[in-house]
C-alpha positions as a printed Julia matrix, in Angstrom:
654×3 Matrix{Float64}:
 -119.92  -12.82  66.59
 -119.58  -13.98  63.02
 -120.24  -17.46  62.47
 -116.59  -18.96  61.93
 -115.54  -16.83  64.9
 -118.44  -18.9   67.11
 -117.32  -22.13  65.63
 -113.74  -21.16  66.42
 -115.23  -20.49  70.16
 -117.02  -23.44  69.94
 -113.96  -25.41  69.31
 -111.59  -24.32  72.07
 -114.36  -25.17  74.83
 -115.06  -28.64  73.51
 -110.87  -29.05  73.63
 -110.45  -27.98  77.0
 -113.93  -29.28  78.36
 -112.74  -32.37  76.93
 -108.92  -32.03  78.3
 -110.52  -31.6   81.71
 -113.48  -34.18  81.95
 -110.85  -37.11  80.7
 -108.41  -36.6   83.51
 -110.18  -38.32  86.41
 -108.81  -41.44  86.68
 -105.69  -41.71  84.74
 -101.8   -42.42  85.45
  -98.96  -40.43  83.22
  -96.59  -42.51  81.12
  -93.31  -42.61  82.45
  -91.59  -40.65  79.85
  -94.24  -38.45  79.15
  -92.89  -35.07  78.48
  -95.14  -33.05  80.33
  -93.95  -34.19  83.87
  -91.49  -31.58  85.9
  -89.0   -34.28  86.2
  -87.97  -34.19  82.33
  -84.89  -31.85  81.23
  -84.9   -29.26  78.38
  -82.32  -28.39  77.0
  -82.97  -25.48  74.61
  -83.89  -22.64  76.75
  -80.26  -22.28  78.61
  -78.35  -24.32  76.17
  -77.47  -27.04  78.7
  -79.92  -29.67  80.72
  -82.43  -27.89  82.96
  -85.13  -29.85  84.99
  -88.18  -28.73  83.57
  -89.61  -26.92  87.17
  -86.32  -24.46  86.75
  -86.65  -23.03  83.46
  -88.91  -19.81  82.71
  -89.52  -19.84  79.51
  -92.25  -21.54  77.42
  -91.56  -24.98  76.24
  -93.23  -27.8   74.5
  -91.46  -30.97  74.21
  -92.01  -33.81  72.01
  -90.65  -37.46  73.08
  -89.97  -40.79  70.73
  -92.85  -42.14  72.29
  -94.85  -39.32  71.1
  -93.17  -38.77  67.48
  -93.47  -42.67  66.45
  -97.18  -42.53  67.74
  -98.06  -39.56  65.93
  -97.11  -41.81  62.62
  -96.44  -37.83  61.07
  -93.87  -38.06  58.24
  -92.99  -34.3   57.43
  -91.67  -31.98  60.95
  -93.93  -29.68  60.43
  -96.76  -31.53  60.71
  -95.71  -32.31  64.48
  -94.98  -28.43  65.04
  -97.79  -27.06  64.0
 -100.01  -29.57  66.47
  -98.41  -27.97  69.61
  -99.14  -24.37  71.05
  -99.22  -21.24  69.11
  -97.32  -22.34  66.17
  -99.34  -22.3   62.6
  -97.82  -22.76  59.28
  -98.66  -22.06  55.44
  -97.11  -24.01  52.72
  -97.2   -23.72  48.19
  -98.57  -27.02  47.95
  -97.63  -30.61  49.54
  -94.69  -32.3   51.18
  -91.47  -30.15  50.28
  -92.5   -27.53  49.15
  -91.78  -23.89  50.43
  -93.18  -24.07  53.95
  -93.72  -21.05  56.73
  -94.07  -21.88  60.18
  -94.83  -19.29  62.66
  -94.35  -19.22  65.97
  -96.86  -16.34  68.0
  -97.54  -14.72  64.82
  -93.68  -13.78  63.88
  -92.13  -14.19  60.4
  -91.61  -17.51  59.17
  -87.46  -16.37  59.05
  -87.71  -15.5   62.51
  -87.43  -18.89  64.22
  -83.95  -20.66  64.63
  -83.63  -24.06  63.45
  -81.11  -26.5   65.49
  -80.14  -29.9   64.15
  -77.91  -31.94  66.63
  -76.42  -28.53  67.78
  -76.01  -26.81  64.63
  -77.96  -23.94  63.47
  -79.83  -24.3   60.33
  -80.42  -21.15  57.94
  -80.39  -20.54  54.04
  -78.08  -17.26  53.75
  -79.25  -17.9   49.9
  -82.86  -17.08  50.97
  -84.33  -13.66  50.76
  -84.43  -13.42  54.47
  -81.65  -16.24  55.14
  -84.66  -17.9   57.06
  -84.51  -21.88  56.8
  -87.48  -23.63  55.28
  -88.29  -26.43  56.93
  -90.68  -27.78  54.12
  -87.87  -30.69  53.63
  -87.46  -31.81  57.1
  -88.76  -35.52  57.78
  -89.29  -37.08  61.3
  -86.66  -39.92  59.86
  -84.34  -40.88  63.06
  -85.28  -37.79  65.24
  -86.29  -38.75  68.64
  -86.82  -35.69  70.58
  -88.17  -32.03  69.19
  -88.12  -28.92  71.96
  -90.2   -25.87  70.61
  -89.17  -22.56  73.01
  -91.32  -20.18  71.98
  -90.87  -16.43  72.5
  -87.61  -13.75  71.88
  -84.83  -15.64  72.4
  -81.86  -14.19  71.21
  -79.39  -13.97  73.97
  -78.44  -17.39  74.1
  -79.46  -18.5   70.23
  -78.46  -15.07  68.31
  -79.93  -13.45  65.18
  -83.28  -14.84  64.09
  -84.42  -15.97  67.09
  -87.27  -13.58  67.68
  -90.2   -16.17  67.33
  -88.35  -18.81  69.09
  -86.3   -21.81  68.69
  -86.94  -25.34  67.44
  -84.35  -27.68  68.42
  -83.97  -31.31  66.78
  -82.29  -33.8   68.34
  -81.47  -37.24  66.18
  -81.48  -40.52  67.81
  -79.04  -41.64  70.16
  -77.35  -45.62  70.79
  -78.43  -46.7   74.51
  -77.3   -50.44  73.85
  -73.91  -52.4   72.56
  -75.68  -53.35  69.11
  -79.47  -52.4   67.83
  -81.81  -51.66  64.96
  -84.5   -50.2   63.61
  -86.07  -50.02  60.62
  -89.5   -48.59  59.67
  -91.5   -49.26  56.23
  -94.8   -47.64  55.33
  -96.88  -47.21  51.97
 -100.23  -45.49  51.19
 -102.26  -43.07  49.08
 -100.98  -41.22  46.44
  -98.28  -43.95  45.69
  -96.72  -42.97  48.83
  -94.15  -44.92  50.46
  -91.33  -44.43  52.71
  -88.38  -46.18  54.25
  -86.09  -45.8   57.07
  -83.37  -47.38  58.83
  -80.63  -47.27  61.59
  -78.26  -49.32  62.97
  -76.05  -48.69  65.88
  -74.01  -49.49  69.22
  -72.28  -48.32  72.43
  -69.0   -49.47  73.45
  -66.93  -48.94  76.29
  -64.87  -45.3   74.23
  -66.86  -45.19  71.17
  -70.75  -44.48  70.94
  -72.47  -44.64  67.2
  -75.04  -44.65  65.32
  -75.97  -44.57  60.95
  -79.5   -43.82  59.32
  -80.83  -43.69  55.96
  -84.2   -42.69  54.63
  -86.05  -42.65  51.26
  -89.33  -40.62  50.86
  -91.73  -40.73  47.46
  -95.25  -39.97  46.21
  -96.99  -38.75  43.72
  -98.45  -35.97  45.55
 -101.45  -34.04  43.89
 -101.29  -30.79  42.06
  -99.67  -27.5   43.57
 -102.22  -25.5   41.76
 -105.25  -25.65  43.65
 -107.32  -26.25  40.48
 -104.86  -28.25  39.14
 -105.31  -31.73  37.13
 -101.98  -32.63  37.12
  -99.93  -34.36  39.87
  -96.58  -32.98  41.78
  -94.8   -35.82  43.66
  -91.99  -35.31  45.69
  -88.94  -37.61  46.71
  -86.58  -37.11  49.65
  -83.8   -39.06  50.55
  -81.78  -38.48  53.91
  -78.57  -39.83  55.47
  -77.23  -39.45  59.11
  -74.9   -40.41  61.46
  -72.95  -39.88  65.01
  -70.1   -41.17  66.69
  -68.88  -39.62  69.86
  -65.4   -41.0   71.24
  -64.16  -40.67  74.49
  -60.67  -40.17  74.92
  -60.46  -40.08  78.9
  -62.86  -40.13  81.4
  -62.94  -36.02  80.91
  -62.11  -35.85  77.61
  -64.55  -36.52  74.11
  -65.19  -35.72  70.72
  -68.51  -35.67  69.13
  -68.9   -35.84  64.85
  -72.29  -35.2   63.37
  -73.66  -35.01  60.03
  -77.13  -34.58  58.44
  -77.8   -34.9   54.87
  -80.83  -34.6   52.6
  -81.64  -34.37  49.03
  -85.24  -33.27  47.79
  -87.15  -33.21  44.51
  -90.3   -31.41  44.35
  -92.56  -30.69  41.83
  -93.78  -27.42  41.54
  -96.26  -25.11  39.54
  -95.71  -22.07  37.84
  -97.1   -19.43  35.47
  -96.92  -20.89  31.62
  -97.45  -19.01  28.78
  -99.26  -17.82  26.94
 -101.2   -16.29  29.96
  -98.76  -16.2   32.37
 -101.21  -16.61  34.71
 -100.59  -19.42  37.63
 -101.42  -23.11  36.56
  -99.96  -26.39  35.82
  -96.35  -26.61  34.67
  -93.83  -29.47  34.18
  -91.22  -27.38  36.58
  -89.6   -28.51  40.02
  -87.07  -27.75  41.9
  -84.22  -29.87  43.96
  -82.89  -28.83  47.57
  -79.81  -30.49  49.07
  -79.05  -29.82  53.07
  -75.21  -30.46  54.4
  -75.25  -30.2   58.21
  -71.73  -31.15  59.78
  -70.19  -30.94  63.15
  -67.34  -31.3   65.1
  -66.76  -30.81  68.54
  -64.75  -31.49  71.24
  -65.95  -31.7   74.89
  -63.82  -31.48  78.21
  -64.22  -31.1   81.9
  -62.14  -28.68  84.19
  -62.39  -28.81  87.99
  -63.49  -32.22  88.9
  -66.29  -31.88  86.2
  -67.58  -28.45  87.59
  -66.98  -26.6   84.31
  -67.86  -28.06  81.42
  -66.29  -27.26  78.17
  -67.44  -27.41  74.28
  -65.38  -25.97  71.22
  -67.13  -26.64  68.25
  -66.89  -26.2   64.49
  -69.96  -26.45  62.29
  -71.35  -26.24  58.99
  -74.0   -25.91  57.01
  -75.04  -25.98  53.08
  -78.1   -25.78  50.93
  -78.04  -26.01  47.27
  -81.42  -25.09  45.64
  -82.2   -25.16  41.87
  -85.12  -24.69  39.75
  -86.33  -25.7   36.15
  -88.54  -25.45  33.48
  -88.64  -28.26  30.94
  -90.65  -26.31  28.54
  -87.98  -23.26  28.02
  -85.78  -23.76  25.09
  -82.69  -22.22  25.84
  -82.12  -23.68  29.27
  -84.0   -25.3   31.66
  -82.39  -24.01  34.77
  -84.21  -21.02  35.78
  -82.83  -20.32  39.35
  -79.41  -21.69  41.09
  -78.74  -20.82  44.33
  -76.1   -21.56  47.49
  -76.18  -20.63  50.82
  -73.12  -21.61  53.54
  -72.34  -21.13  57.35
  -69.54  -21.87  59.09
  -69.32  -21.63  62.68
  -66.93  -21.59  65.7
  -67.89  -21.92  68.93
  -66.94  -22.4   72.6
  -69.33  -22.68  75.23
  -68.71  -23.02  78.85
  -70.92  -24.01  81.62
  -69.93  -23.82  85.45
  -71.53  -24.93  88.71
  -70.84  -22.01  90.78
  -72.08  -23.43  94.0
  -75.08  -25.86  94.25
  -78.25  -24.71  93.02
  -75.79  -22.08  90.35
  -75.28  -22.46  86.91
  -73.63  -19.94  84.29
  -73.25  -20.8   80.89
  -71.49  -18.55  78.88
  -69.45  -18.6   74.99
  -68.34  -17.3   72.16
  -69.47  -17.92  68.53
  -68.1   -16.43  65.14
  -70.3   -17.33  61.94
  -69.3   -16.38  58.16
  -71.96  -16.54  56.08
  -72.15  -16.5   52.51
  -74.45  -16.28  49.62
  -74.51  -16.92  45.63
  -77.59  -16.68  43.12
  -78.79  -17.08  39.89
  -81.98  -16.43  37.6
  -81.09  -17.63  34.19
  -83.71  -16.94  31.73
  -84.28  -17.67  27.59
  -82.99  -14.2   27.21
  -79.89  -14.33  29.83
  -78.87  -17.79  30.23
  -75.69  -17.58  31.53
  -76.22  -14.55  33.94
  -73.51  -13.38  36.44
  -74.26  -14.39  39.91
  -75.12  -11.74  43.01
  -72.45  -13.32  45.45
  -71.11  -11.52  49.03
  -70.53  -12.43  52.58
  -70.65  -11.14  56.07
  -69.29  -12.42  59.41
  -70.83  -11.88  62.46
  -69.62  -12.45  66.32
  -70.95  -13.45  69.37
  -70.66  -13.37  72.95
  -72.74  -14.51  75.68
  -73.34  -14.96  79.91
  -76.08  -16.53  81.48
  -77.08  -16.85  85.3
  -79.64  -19.27  86.52
  -79.99  -20.07  90.41
  -82.48  -21.18  92.94
  -82.66  -18.27  95.9
  -85.16  -19.96  97.61
  -86.77  -23.54  97.57
  -88.34  -23.88  94.59
  -87.96  -20.58  93.13
  -85.52  -20.31  90.39
  -84.23  -17.02  88.64
  -82.53  -16.38  85.11
  -80.52  -13.63  83.84
  -78.66  -13.02  80.36
  -76.78  -10.87  78.08
  -75.3   -11.03  74.62
  -73.46   -9.02  72.59
  -73.27   -8.92  68.79
  -70.77   -7.58  66.64
  -71.76   -7.55  62.66
  -69.21   -6.69  59.77
  -71.91   -4.45  58.05
  -74.63   -3.31  61.21
  -71.94   -2.73  63.7
  -73.02   -3.86  67.49
  -76.45   -4.97  69.22
  -76.76   -5.5   72.89
  -79.49   -8.02  74.15
  -80.86   -9.2   77.73
  -82.83  -11.9   79.01
  -84.96  -12.75  82.61
  -86.87  -15.28  83.45
  -88.42  -16.79  86.46
  -89.96  -19.9   87.66
  -91.56  -20.95  90.99
  -91.8   -24.28  91.98
  -95.27  -24.84  94.69
  -96.56  -27.62  96.32
  -94.06  -30.2   95.35
  -94.52  -29.87  91.82
  -97.75  -29.48  91.89
  -97.94  -25.88  90.49
  -95.34  -24.01  88.6
  -95.46  -20.06  87.53
  -93.45  -19.13  85.12
  -92.82  -15.41  83.63
  -89.65  -13.83  81.08
  -88.78  -11.34  79.28
  -86.53  -11.71  76.18
  -85.14   -9.39  73.43
  -84.54  -10.23  69.81
  -82.74   -9.5   66.83
  -82.58  -10.63  63.25
  -79.72   -9.42  61.33
  -80.27   -8.19  57.78
  -79.85  -11.0   55.65
  -77.07  -11.15  52.53
  -79.86  -10.76  49.95
  -81.08   -7.93  51.8
  -78.22   -5.88  52.34
  -75.85   -7.05  48.98
  -78.61   -8.2   46.03
  -79.82   -6.15  43.01
  -82.52   -4.82  45.77
  -80.0    -5.02  48.61
  -79.64   -1.57  50.88
  -76.17   -1.85  52.96
  -77.76    1.07  55.84
  -80.26   -1.77  56.89
  -80.63   -2.57  61.12
  -81.45   -5.55  62.73
  -84.89   -6.1   63.26
  -85.69   -5.98  66.9
  -88.25   -7.65  69.52
  -89.23   -6.92  72.91
  -91.33  -10.11  74.5
  -92.59  -11.42  77.59
  -94.88  -14.22  78.92
  -96.52  -15.16  82.1
  -98.21  -18.92  83.01
  -99.35  -21.03  85.24
  -98.8   -25.13  85.19
 -101.25  -26.91  87.35
 -101.04  -30.41  88.0
 -103.93  -32.53  89.62
 -104.86  -36.09  91.06
 -101.76  -36.95  91.46
 -100.14  -35.81  88.33
 -102.99  -37.26  86.17
 -104.4   -34.18  85.0
 -102.61  -31.17  83.76
 -103.5   -27.42  82.48
 -101.64  -24.81  81.88
 -102.32  -21.13  80.76
  -99.54  -18.68  79.41
 -100.62  -15.27  78.05
  -97.83  -13.57  75.51
  -96.71  -10.34  74.34
  -94.43   -9.44  71.69
  -93.57   -6.11  69.9
  -91.17   -5.78  66.98
  -89.3    -2.54  65.45
  -86.86   -2.41  62.69
  -88.84   -4.96  60.91
  -87.42   -5.03  56.89
  -89.5    -4.75  54.21
  -89.79   -4.24  50.26
  -89.98   -0.73  49.0
  -91.47   -0.77  45.35
  -90.09    2.13  43.38
  -92.53    3.78  40.81
  -91.16    4.53  37.48
  -91.85    8.29  38.16
  -90.09    8.79  41.53
  -87.15   10.81  41.28
  -83.8    10.71  43.25
  -83.93   13.29  45.06
  -87.3    11.84  46.46
  -85.99    9.03  47.07
  -82.04    8.31  46.73
  -82.38    4.32  47.42
  -84.55    3.77  44.31
  -81.23    4.6   42.09
  -77.48    2.91  42.03
  -75.49    4.53  39.92
  -77.84    6.89  38.67
  -79.82    3.82  37.18
  -83.31    3.3   39.01
  -84.28   -0.15  39.99
  -87.4    -1.69  40.75
  -87.33   -1.31  44.63
  -85.2    -2.18  47.62
  -85.55   -3.33  51.48
  -86.05   -0.9   54.13
  -86.31   -0.88  58.01
  -89.99    0.71  57.37
  -92.4    -2.68  59.33
  -93.53   -2.17  62.87
  -95.43   -4.92  63.86
  -96.96   -6.48  67.25
  -98.74   -9.78  68.71
 -100.22  -10.54  71.6
 -102.08  -14.17  72.58
 -103.03  -16.43  74.97
 -101.88  -20.21  74.89
 -104.06  -22.98  77.09
 -103.26  -26.69  77.39
 -104.32  -29.46  78.79
 -103.56  -33.09  79.08
 -105.11  -35.77  81.2
 -104.1   -39.97  81.87
 -107.37  -42.14  82.69
 -106.02  -45.35  83.05
 -106.05  -46.75  79.47
 -107.36  -43.33  78.4
 -104.94  -40.33  77.31
 -106.47  -36.67  76.38
 -104.0   -33.94  74.93
 -105.62  -30.63  74.17
 -104.5   -27.44  72.91
 -105.98  -23.74  71.71
 -103.8   -20.67  71.12
 -105.75  -17.05  70.21
 -103.05  -14.67  68.49
 -103.99  -11.43  67.69
 -100.75  -10.42  65.19
 -101.36   -6.75  63.66
  -99.57   -4.6   61.45
  -98.38   -1.4   63.85
  -96.73    0.38  60.74
  -98.3     3.82  59.09
 -100.46    3.43  56.29
 -102.96    1.61  54.67
 -102.52   -1.42  56.32
 -102.35    0.05  60.11
 -104.1    -2.45  62.23
 -104.64   -5.16  59.69
 -103.6    -8.51  60.42
 -100.4    -9.89  59.64
 -100.84  -12.37  56.52
 -101.93  -16.0   56.87
 -101.92  -15.75  60.58
 -104.89  -17.36  61.98
 -106.52  -15.98  65.17
 -107.27  -19.24  66.45
 -106.05  -22.67  66.5
 -106.93  -25.7   68.69
 -105.59  -29.38  68.49
 -107.03  -32.66  70.08
 -105.92  -35.8   70.61
 -107.95  -38.65  72.22
 -105.95  -42.05  72.84
 -107.33  -45.94  74.04
 -105.53  -48.42  74.93
 -107.54  -51.56  74.32
 -106.92  -54.6   76.59
 -105.54  -56.68  74.02
 -102.79  -53.95  73.17
 -104.33  -52.41  70.35
 -104.06  -48.54  70.8
 -106.16  -46.0   68.72
 -106.0   -42.57  68.87
 -108.5   -39.67  66.99
 -106.79  -36.17  66.43
 -108.39  -32.81  65.43
 -107.07  -29.92  63.99
 -108.76  -26.52  63.41
 -107.39  -23.42  62.23
 -109.49  -20.02  61.99
 -109.97  -18.02  58.99
 -106.9   -16.19  58.3
 -105.86  -13.15  55.69
 -103.57  -13.99  52.39
 -102.14  -10.65  51.86
 -101.09   -7.6   54.26
 -104.74   -5.48  52.96
 -106.68   -8.25  54.58
 -108.91   -7.98  50.93
 -108.08  -12.06  50.31
 -109.6   -14.58  53.26
 -108.45  -17.91  53.97
 -111.04  -19.98  55.13
 -111.02  -21.74  58.43
 -111.24  -25.69  58.42
 -110.66  -28.8   60.77
 -108.66  -31.94  59.81
 -109.73  -34.66  61.8
 -107.1   -37.91  61.46
 -107.55  -41.86  62.93
 -104.3   -43.98  64.02
 -104.08  -47.0   65.28
 -101.16  -49.69  66.31
 -100.59  -53.05  67.27
  -97.33  -54.58  68.81
  -96.98  -58.24  67.46
  -94.07  -58.76  69.43
  -91.36  -56.56  71.8
  -89.97  -55.93  68.48
  -92.32  -55.72  65.44
  -95.42  -53.3   65.72
  -97.77  -52.41  62.65
  -99.62  -49.29  61.95
 -102.13  -47.53  59.92
 -103.7   -43.63  60.01
 -106.69  -42.16  57.74
 -105.58  -38.35  56.98
 -108.07  -35.93  56.51
 -110.99  -38.22  57.32
 -113.67  -35.95  56.15
 -111.69  -34.83  52.99
 -111.42  -31.37  53.59
 -110.75  -28.98  51.2
 -108.87  -25.79  52.43
 -106.15  -23.65  51.42
 -103.2   -22.34  53.91
 -102.1   -20.13  50.7
 -104.12  -19.02  48.15
 -104.75  -20.98  45.08
 -102.4   -23.51  45.95
 -103.15  -26.94  46.93
 -103.66  -29.42  50.06
 -104.13  -32.89  50.81
 -107.42  -34.71  51.0
 -108.48  -38.09  52.75
 -105.43  -40.75  52.11
 -104.68  -44.26  54.01
 -101.48  -45.16  54.86
 -100.05  -48.68  56.84
  -96.85  -49.6   57.95
  -94.69  -51.48  60.34
  -91.72  -51.0   62.55
  -89.09  -53.19  63.64
  -86.62  -52.63  66.77
  -83.9   -55.14  67.43
């Protein structure tokens, strides 16, 4: 066995042994997300008890998010089973998060019920690099192909982000943090619950001097982000209410590029800006003595991205893009009889994009722009056929302006035995991803593209011991993806007869997009959690074999930037004088930076130390040391990563 694989296997064994061995004498906290009494929203688009959900879901609660002291959402997600990431530098840079080895743009992100994607990006995926924890109170990570309820892009899974809701007539929150690399983070919120109106407003500002995006560079590349969010619920009658929600953020990221005269990757003064707007307006009304819950909503997202290069004389602007989505939705949830629920709905989405790449030779190019519409209809029925055995089945039909129609199905089973001590789960789901506007209509576009398609299934067991003081789980998953869209280059000698798509109006182009790729992913997710008096231990290990199944030179090669092995361990101890200390370990095995597997990315292990102390019921101080060992590693070749950093902060809840 190669040394790095041996180290990965040893790490996995250590994590799972630690999770099991520490579990002899504890009790879980009352709001811990592993308890079967928790509710899960994402899997069925309506609240369901966890032991009735057949899909694989991980829930991160407010308590867990705050205890992690994590600033960036992706740093939370990568510590959960089945999730890996790569990014081009530090916080705020282009970030690719992959669930179970799927492509980065095959994950759906949802914030407060609104799907996030950027129609102006190459694959219309959402870049989560600008997502800060801020006012987020709960995160659900749904793994596997989930397009039946969530539509296009949900091949890898769904990440559902929920901002905080008010719980008292008036409440306030304030967090402040400073630390290494000139970092500061300030966030606060006000909220209230009234007889008819519930409301919340929150704001945050983060900035850091950062480190060089170029791994061997010396110039620091900083980041700054300002965010605002708000929500209000107006109760018109006992059965009718209005929801208004919005989230806005503006980020500026220093980046490195390819300076003259060598035009090789290195330090530059380039930077990029990203502005995201999410808006939602919904009408909720119940009928038939609350048996039928209805929601009619309008959602809008807008992403503006610009890149600048101060070294250019004619124009500093080098890239300008805007992507917009407008969604109209109806969803109904009907209690058929006791234990049986039907979820159904209809959606219409209009997407638009505009991109331009100014240069010193063409300072004002004509932008590429287009739009597309998508209609979707879905139905899912869930029922408890016998005590503890819940079956779920669903179907979806989508109609796309360009490629036409697509029908999908999904099925799941959850069987809760021994009063919830054992839960067996299995699910089968189909996923699809519509071609992006860029893939259809850009200079490399192909309007004959078909959607990417996936069939995936998983099966697992969750077992509780010692009055739920110890939990262990194991899940096997498999997914086949076909019609995956890939870029095809056109050589300078190709003829129109041999490759007609290389020519537009008899003019050769550099390349085009085509449904040429096929991939496969199989793996195992293991997890353990234990509560031993003042000790809490959480551990997980994932093995993912994600390979290219496309005929050609790369057949059987590992997909780029997807480590086969990942593992996480956290151990928390609450001291008698109320000090809480945590050690957290994150491991990622070797991966490859390119499709041919000729460029290797080394495995790495990161260790963090965290501590917090409640001064009273209102104020808590905390601190952490990230990457204690100052590990030097790369998730993308030639891009830097953060070294050791120390941070301290205070949070107050009024």
